[in-house]
Amino acid sequence: MAHLKLEKIHKNFGDTQIIKALNLSINDGEFLTLVGPSGCGKSTLLRIIAGLEQQSSGHVFIADISVDTQKPSKRDLAMVFQSYALYPHLSVFDNIAVPLRMRLLNFWQRLPIIRKCIYGTRQQDKNIYNQVTEVAETLGLTALLDRKPGKLSGGQRQRVAVGRAIVRQPQAFLFDEPLSNLDAKLRVHMRAEITRLHQQLKTTFIYVTHDQAEAMTMSDRIAVMMEGEIVQIGTPAEVYRNPCDIRVAQFIGSPEINILGGQILDTDLISLWDQLIDISLACAKTNTQSKDSDISIGVRPENIFLVSSSTNHSKPKITIQGKITLIENLGAEVFAYISINEKGCSKEIMIRLSHEAAIGIHANQLIDIGFLIESLLIFDAVGKRIYSSPSNRNKKQPCTNHKVSRRADMIDVLSSQISV
Amino acid sequence: MSYRVRSVFKQTVDYPHQGAAVFMVFPAITLMIIILLIPVLVALVFSFSSYSLGSNHFEWVGLDNYQRLFSRSNYQKMFSATFTYVAIVVPFSVVLGLGAALLIHSLRFAQDFYKTIYFLPVMASLLAMAIVWEFTLHPTIGLINDTLASGCDISWLYHLLTGSWYGVDPTNSWYGNGCMRGFPLWLGNKNYALWTVAFISIWQAFGFNMVLYLAGLSSISRDLYNAADMDGALSSWSSFWLVTWPMLGPTTVFVVTITMIRSFQVFDTIEVLTKGGPVKSTYVMMYAIYEKAIQQNLVGMGSAITILFLAFVMVLTIVQRWLVERKVHYS
């Protein structure tokens, strides 16, 4: 159990920069997920924490001790690999016992025959046996202890890999996309099991995934990585409701957020499909937003509703007519694709309706849809968030917060330089 | 024509065109029997006779040839030379091959350079190389004995190598003795000849084993080494025993078997360098077959040795198959 800290981590492979000046602090006992598209450097970051990869510059601290020069085996971390990396020649029992044997037994005690002549080996063997069987029991592997990994199914191998990690009490657990080789059903099941494991062990978990659903369901905090940087870090709810970057908004949430093109007309007036929206761009003043510049307007599919004579929202909203092109019925909810023709260009947006709301709609039907202005997420031309709805405005602003924390870090660094 | 065929599911199935299948495989099976099986059977038949090539006289002698094989001292020397040779060459060339492969695999650059260098003896004709070795090992003009003799005049080296700095009588040591009475004749001395030939074979064979081990090493997943690191393997020594050695199991079985078979088959170095001598100390099986069946035209005797040789190789192959299936394939 320990608190981890990364300071100004850089990583280059040749001329390509994989990770750029990355700072991250992980609290004791926290479940932190690093999520991002493939190639964003999240696995590399995890391997840097583990010590399997050496950072080009920057520092890693575990429990406030710098581990930059320490070998992976000395860092006291445990890792579950995407390929599981089980030793194929060892039985399940021996696989789980390896971390204990490597640490509890000395060189002579690991030798085949001589080990029995050394005092204390038997005691340690008993100790290891008890710990391994205990772990096997929690993971439901007791019946499989004699089997070789080659004779196990994917899910069972995954469990053995987890067992090998939790048999010790390391400072933190590292998971490198552990569920990506499992089928969809098993993945959902193991997701819950790993979350439960975290509740039981109360140790720091660092979990790397490209699957936003895993990130949303399992973590205490999510760090969204794009192109070697952490774009946003926060609780799953914060990252979902209050994304500070268009890439985060697009990456988190399934089905994907609808992005519509709009324009800024004035400091408190934007246009969308020739309709004027009167909102005050609170953050806009801090950014350099000029008039007539293009913006992207994001609306989550569940925030769009069908407008009929009976619906009557008192809050300001935008309505538009479109044609339903496709309906996907998932049982509990219904996804509808609606094509909108405005100013000669067509745009398809997706809406997510409850089963009841979708009764009576069919493909090729013309329909009025609408969304509340307060549910809009507005991003400037480079993708930075520039509008926060009044309901969110009182809460912490992740975008500005991030900057504050960066500034604080810089002050830290400056003061340390001064003290040197 | 129709055959009733038992399939793996224990159901009898009717295949109306089974005859066509037999017709199709007929040429291949005939060729296999003529080329592969009949020669062995002919050798087996000859091994029970005293036949000489070209003579009209064919006489059955029963197990006489085999009896001679196991009773005459010549053949006892043959077995002892063959097995000693195999027992020297196999462990050394396997361990050296593995060591070279591990070293080359750990290099960041110049891997291909070293691979080529170590593979050179394998590619070079052993016959040609044997002549080079014959010069090198020549008792009077050879490089090795020249070098050894030149050390006798350098006093500190002489003291060091004879152990006289430690108080040992120089004449009692191997080196001191060599300085006084001359260094061994290597290929001409019955105590050294087999070891010398074995040394040349190790020099030639380990490059081949190295290439096989390199292929094995490159197929080990990096994740396993990473897992070993995370699990607390502090030194490369522990990750060698935890990952490398077990994962090379199939390679090792193959390398040991192929080296054994190749060492059993040694002929060219013996023919060029010692001709089985001195005093039959390098009289290995292949050379014995050649001498009996070709030079002395005792086809019966030669065939008996051949059959015995085949039996050894067969046993080796079966043991290898059994080991591979049971022990070292983990899936």
mmCIF file of N, CA and C in Angstrom, chain A residues 184-226:
data_model
loop_
_atom_site.group_PDB
_atom_site.id
_atom_site.type_symbol
_atom_site.label_atom_id
_atom_site.label_comp_id
_atom_site.label_asym_id
_atom_site.label_seq_id
_atom_site.Cartn_x
_atom_site.Cartn_y
_atom_site.Cartn_z
ATOM 1 N N ALA A 184 -16.719 -11.287 -24.502
ATOM 2 C CA ALA A 184 -17.459 -10.147 -23.946
ATOM 3 C C ALA A 184 -18.121 -10.469 -22.603
ATOM 4 N N LYS A 185 -18.694 -11.644 -22.505
ATOM 5 C CA LYS A 185 -19.445 -11.975 -21.295
ATOM 6 C C LYS A 185 -18.505 -12.133 -20.096
ATOM 7 N N LEU A 186 -17.411 -12.876 -20.352
ATOM 8 C CA LEU A 186 -16.440 -13.112 -19.295
ATOM 9 C C LEU A 186 -15.797 -11.803 -18.849
ATOM 10 N N ARG A 187 -15.633 -10.895 -19.800
ATOM 11 C CA ARG A 187 -15.005 -9.615 -19.499
ATOM 12 C C ARG A 187 -15.835 -8.845 -18.486
ATOM 13 N N VAL A 188 -17.144 -8.834 -18.700
ATOM 14 C CA VAL A 188 -18.032 -8.132 -17.777
ATOM 15 C C VAL A 188 -17.958 -8.783 -16.395
ATOM 16 N N HIS A 189 -17.875 -10.114 -16.398
ATOM 17 C CA HIS A 189 -17.812 -10.843 -15.131
ATOM 18 C C HIS A 189 -16.515 -10.538 -14.380
ATOM 19 N N MET A 190 -15.382 -10.614 -15.108
ATOM 20 C CA MET A 190 -14.085 -10.390 -14.463
ATOM 21 C C MET A 190 -13.936 -8.943 -14.013
ATOM 22 N N ARG A 191 -14.592 -8.040 -14.743
ATOM 23 C CA ARG A 191 -14.594 -6.624 -14.383
ATOM 24 C C ARG A 191 -15.093 -6.463 -12.953
ATOM 25 N N ALA A 192 -16.239 -7.088 -12.693
ATOM 26 C CA ALA A 192 -16.813 -7.001 -11.353
ATOM 27 C C ALA A 192 -15.908 -7.673 -10.333
ATOM 28 N N GLU A 193 -15.276 -8.786 -10.762
ATOM 29 C CA GLU A 193 -14.443 -9.506 -9.789
ATOM 30 C C GLU A 193 -13.222 -8.708 -9.400
ATOM 31 N N ILE A 194 -12.637 -8.027 -10.378
ATOM 32 C CA ILE A 194 -11.447 -7.231 -10.057
ATOM 33 C C ILE A 194 -11.838 -6.059 -9.162
ATOM 34 N N THR A 195 -12.993 -5.455 -9.433
ATOM 35 C CA THR A 195 -13.451 -4.360 -8.571
ATOM 36 C C THR A 195 -13.636 -4.860 -7.141
ATOM 37 N N ARG A 196 -14.234 -6.056 -7.020
ATOM 38 C CA ARG A 196 -14.445 -6.632 -5.689
ATOM 39 C C ARG A 196 -13.110 -6.898 -4.997
ATOM 40 N N LEU A 197 -12.153 -7.378 -5.799
ATOM 41 C CA LEU A 197 -10.824 -7.658 -5.267
ATOM 42 C C LEU A 197 -10.211 -6.380 -4.692
ATOM 43 N N HIS A 198 -10.415 -5.293 -5.398
ATOM 44 C CA HIS A 198 -9.876 -4.023 -4.935
ATOM 45 C C HIS A 198 -10.524 -3.611 -3.620
ATOM 46 N N GLN A 199 -11.829 -3.817 -3.524
ATOM 47 C CA GLN A 199 -12.515 -3.474 -2.271
ATOM 48 C C GLN A 199 -11.976 -4.311 -1.117
ATOM 49 N N GLN A 200 -11.638 -5.582 -1.426
ATOM 50 C CA GLN A 200 -11.133 -6.479 -0.395
ATOM 51 C C GLN A 200 -9.729 -6.106 0.039
ATOM 52 N N LEU A 201 -8.856 -5.881 -0.971
ATOM 53 C CA LEU A 201 -7.430 -5.707 -0.683
ATOM 54 C C LEU A 201 -7.113 -4.282 -0.250
ATOM 55 N N LYS A 202 -7.904 -3.315 -0.720
ATOM 56 C CA LYS A 202 -7.709 -1.905 -0.375
ATOM 57 C C LYS A 202 -6.288 -1.438 -0.682
ATOM 58 N N THR A 203 -5.713 -1.979 -1.753
ATOM 59 C CA THR A 203 -4.373 -1.576 -2.183
ATOM 60 C C THR A 203 -4.514 -0.704 -3.437
ATOM 61 N N THR A 204 -3.443 0.006 -3.748
ATOM 62 C CA THR A 204 -3.452 0.834 -4.947
ATOM 63 C C THR A 204 -3.521 -0.051 -6.190
ATOM 64 N N PHE A 205 -4.460 0.221 -7.071
ATOM 65 C CA PHE A 205 -4.570 -0.495 -8.341
ATOM 66 C C PHE A 205 -4.334 0.509 -9.462
ATOM 67 N N ILE A 206 -3.445 0.177 -10.387
ATOM 68 C CA ILE A 206 -3.301 1.007 -11.588
ATOM 69 C C ILE A 206 -3.656 0.118 -12.762
ATOM 70 N N TYR A 207 -4.644 0.542 -13.507
ATOM 71 C CA TYR A 207 -5.270 -0.330 -14.485
ATOM 72 C C TYR A 207 -5.218 0.355 -15.845
ATOM 73 N N VAL A 208 -4.636 -0.323 -16.824
ATOM 74 C CA VAL A 208 -4.544 0.255 -18.166
ATOM 75 C C VAL A 208 -5.559 -0.423 -19.062
ATOM 76 N N THR A 209 -6.321 0.348 -19.798
ATOM 77 C CA THR A 209 -7.287 -0.235 -20.723
ATOM 78 C C THR A 209 -7.566 0.734 -21.857
ATOM 79 N N HIS A 210 -8.045 0.176 -22.986
ATOM 80 C CA HIS A 210 -8.499 1.063 -24.052
ATOM 81 C C HIS A 210 -10.021 1.058 -24.100
ATOM 82 N N ASP A 211 -10.622 0.312 -23.160
ATOM 83 C CA ASP A 211 -12.063 0.135 -23.164
ATOM 84 C C ASP A 211 -12.668 1.116 -22.165
ATOM 85 N N GLN A 212 -13.387 2.115 -22.680
ATOM 86 C CA GLN A 212 -13.903 3.150 -21.777
ATOM 87 C C GLN A 212 -14.926 2.574 -20.803
ATOM 88 N N ALA A 213 -15.613 1.483 -21.200
ATOM 89 C CA ALA A 213 -16.600 0.883 -20.297
ATOM 90 C C ALA A 213 -15.915 0.340 -19.046
ATOM 91 N N GLU A 214 -14.737 -0.321 -19.241
ATOM 92 C CA GLU A 214 -13.985 -0.817 -18.091
ATOM 93 C C GLU A 214 -13.568 0.337 -17.197
ATOM 94 N N ALA A 215 -13.084 1.389 -17.836
ATOM 95 C CA ALA A 215 -12.622 2.546 -17.067
ATOM 96 C C ALA A 215 -13.771 3.142 -16.258
ATOM 97 N N MET A 216 -14.923 3.309 -16.882
ATOM 98 C CA MET A 216 -16.053 3.938 -16.209
ATOM 99 C C MET A 216 -16.552 3.082 -15.044
ATOM 100 N N THR A 217 -16.593 1.762 -15.252
ATOM 101 C CA THR A 217 -17.236 0.918 -14.239
ATOM 102 C C THR A 217 -16.336 0.581 -13.063
ATOM 103 N N MET A 218 -15.016 0.544 -13.280
ATOM 104 C CA MET A 218 -14.165 0.003 -12.227
ATOM 105 C C MET A 218 -13.491 1.061 -11.359
ATOM 106 N N SER A 219 -13.216 2.223 -11.918
ATOM 107 C CA SER A 219 -12.227 3.076 -11.263
ATOM 108 C C SER A 219 -12.782 4.058 -10.243
ATOM 109 N N ASP A 220 -11.899 4.457 -9.330
ATOM 110 C CA ASP A 220 -12.156 5.625 -8.491
ATOM 111 C C ASP A 220 -11.900 6.885 -9.301
ATOM 112 N N ARG A 221 -10.791 6.884 -10.027
ATOM 113 C CA ARG A 221 -10.470 8.008 -10.901
ATOM 114 C C ARG A 221 -10.016 7.493 -12.258
ATOM 115 N N ILE A 222 -10.306 8.277 -13.274
ATOM 116 C CA ILE A 222 -9.880 7.932 -14.631
ATOM 117 C C ILE A 222 -8.881 8.979 -15.099
ATOM 118 N N ALA A 223 -7.786 8.521 -15.686
ATOM 119 C CA ALA A 223 -6.881 9.466 -16.340
ATOM 120 C C ALA A 223 -6.958 9.183 -17.827
ATOM 121 N N VAL A 224 -7.465 10.149 -18.595
ATOM 122 C CA VAL A 224 -7.607 9.945 -20.036
ATOM 123 C C VAL A 224 -6.329 10.408 -20.710
ATOM 124 N N MET A 225 -5.666 9.484 -21.423
ATOM 125 C CA MET A 225 -4.400 9.821 -22.085
ATOM 126 C C MET A 225 -4.609 9.938 -23.580
ATOM 127 N N MET A 226 -4.047 10.987 -24.148
ATOM 128 C CA MET A 226 -4.067 11.164 -25.594
ATOM 129 C C MET A 226 -2.684 11.620 -26.026
#
